[in-house]
Coordinates of C-alpha atoms in Angstrom, one line a residue:
M1 CA 59.6 17.4 -91.6
K2 CA 59.1 13.8 -90.8
N3 CA 61.1 10.7 -91.1
V4 CA 64.6 11.9 -91.8
T5 CA 67.2 9.3 -92.9
V6 CA 70.9 9.7 -93.6
S7 CA 72.7 7.8 -96.7
P8 CA 75.2 5.2 -95.9
D9 CA 78.2 7.4 -96.5
A10 CA 76.7 10.0 -94.3
R11 CA 76.9 12.6 -97.4
W12 CA 73.1 13.0 -98.0
I13 CA 70.2 13.9 -95.5
A14 CA 66.6 13.2 -96.7
A15 CA 63.2 13.7 -95.3
I16 CA 59.7 14.4 -96.0
S17 CA 57.5 17.6 -95.7
A18 CA 54.6 19.0 -97.2
A19 CA 56.5 20.6 -99.6
G20 CA 58.4 17.3 -101.2
I21 CA 60.9 15.1 -100.5
H22 CA 64.3 17.0 -99.6
V23 CA 67.8 16.1 -100.0
W24 CA 70.5 18.0 -98.5
D25 CA 74.5 17.6 -98.3
A26 CA 75.5 16.5 -95.1
L27 CA 78.9 18.8 -94.9
T28 CA 77.4 22.2 -96.2
A29 CA 73.5 21.8 -95.1
Q30 CA 72.5 23.0 -98.5
E31 CA 69.2 21.6 -99.9
R32 CA 70.3 19.6 -103.2
V33 CA 67.3 18.4 -104.4
R34 CA 63.4 18.7 -103.8
I35 CA 60.7 16.3 -105.2
P36 CA 57.5 18.3 -105.1
E37 CA 55.8 15.8 -107.3
A38 CA 56.4 13.3 -104.7
V39 CA 54.4 14.9 -101.9
T40 CA 50.5 13.6 -102.8
R41 CA 48.9 11.3 -104.5
P42 CA 45.3 11.1 -106.0
L43 CA 44.3 8.3 -103.3
V44 CA 44.4 8.9 -99.5
G45 CA 46.4 12.0 -98.3
P46 CA 50.0 12.3 -98.3
W47 CA 51.8 9.9 -100.3
N48 CA 55.3 9.5 -98.7
Q49 CA 55.1 7.8 -95.7
S50 CA 59.0 7.3 -95.3
V51 CA 62.3 7.4 -97.2
A52 CA 65.5 5.3 -97.3
F53 CA 68.7 5.4 -99.3
S54 CA 70.1 2.6 -101.2
P55 CA 73.2 1.0 -99.8
D56 CA 75.2 3.0 -102.5
G57 CA 73.5 5.9 -102.0
R58 CA 72.5 6.4 -105.4
F59 CA 68.9 6.1 -105.2
L60 CA 66.3 7.5 -102.7
Y61 CA 63.0 5.0 -102.1
S62 CA 59.8 6.6 -101.1
F63 CA 57.0 4.1 -99.9
H64 CA 53.3 4.4 -99.2
R65 CA 51.8 2.1 -96.6
H66 CA 48.0 2.5 -98.2
E67 CA 49.2 1.7 -101.6
R68 CA 52.1 -0.5 -101.0
S69 CA 54.2 1.4 -103.4
V70 CA 57.4 2.3 -103.8
L71 CA 58.8 4.8 -106.2
V72 CA 62.6 4.7 -106.7
W73 CA 64.5 8.1 -107.5
D74 CA 67.8 8.4 -109.1
L75 CA 69.8 11.0 -107.1
R76 CA 72.1 11.5 -110.3
Q77 CA 69.4 12.2 -112.5
L78 CA 67.2 14.9 -110.0

């Protein structure tokens, strides 16, 4: 796991692994969401370099430094 981050309301924990982006419920430690398709892109190596929550905790952003790209994940839709 890398780039572990906590949502602003401390309800969710997100991190990146070789299996994708993971989101856990901070109170129960249950994994609630895994985004496996976010792991790699056809270009240079691992796609996700870091993740961050939106201020309201509704969205999760994943960033890639080489592509200078951002993907936005609506956690209510996952």
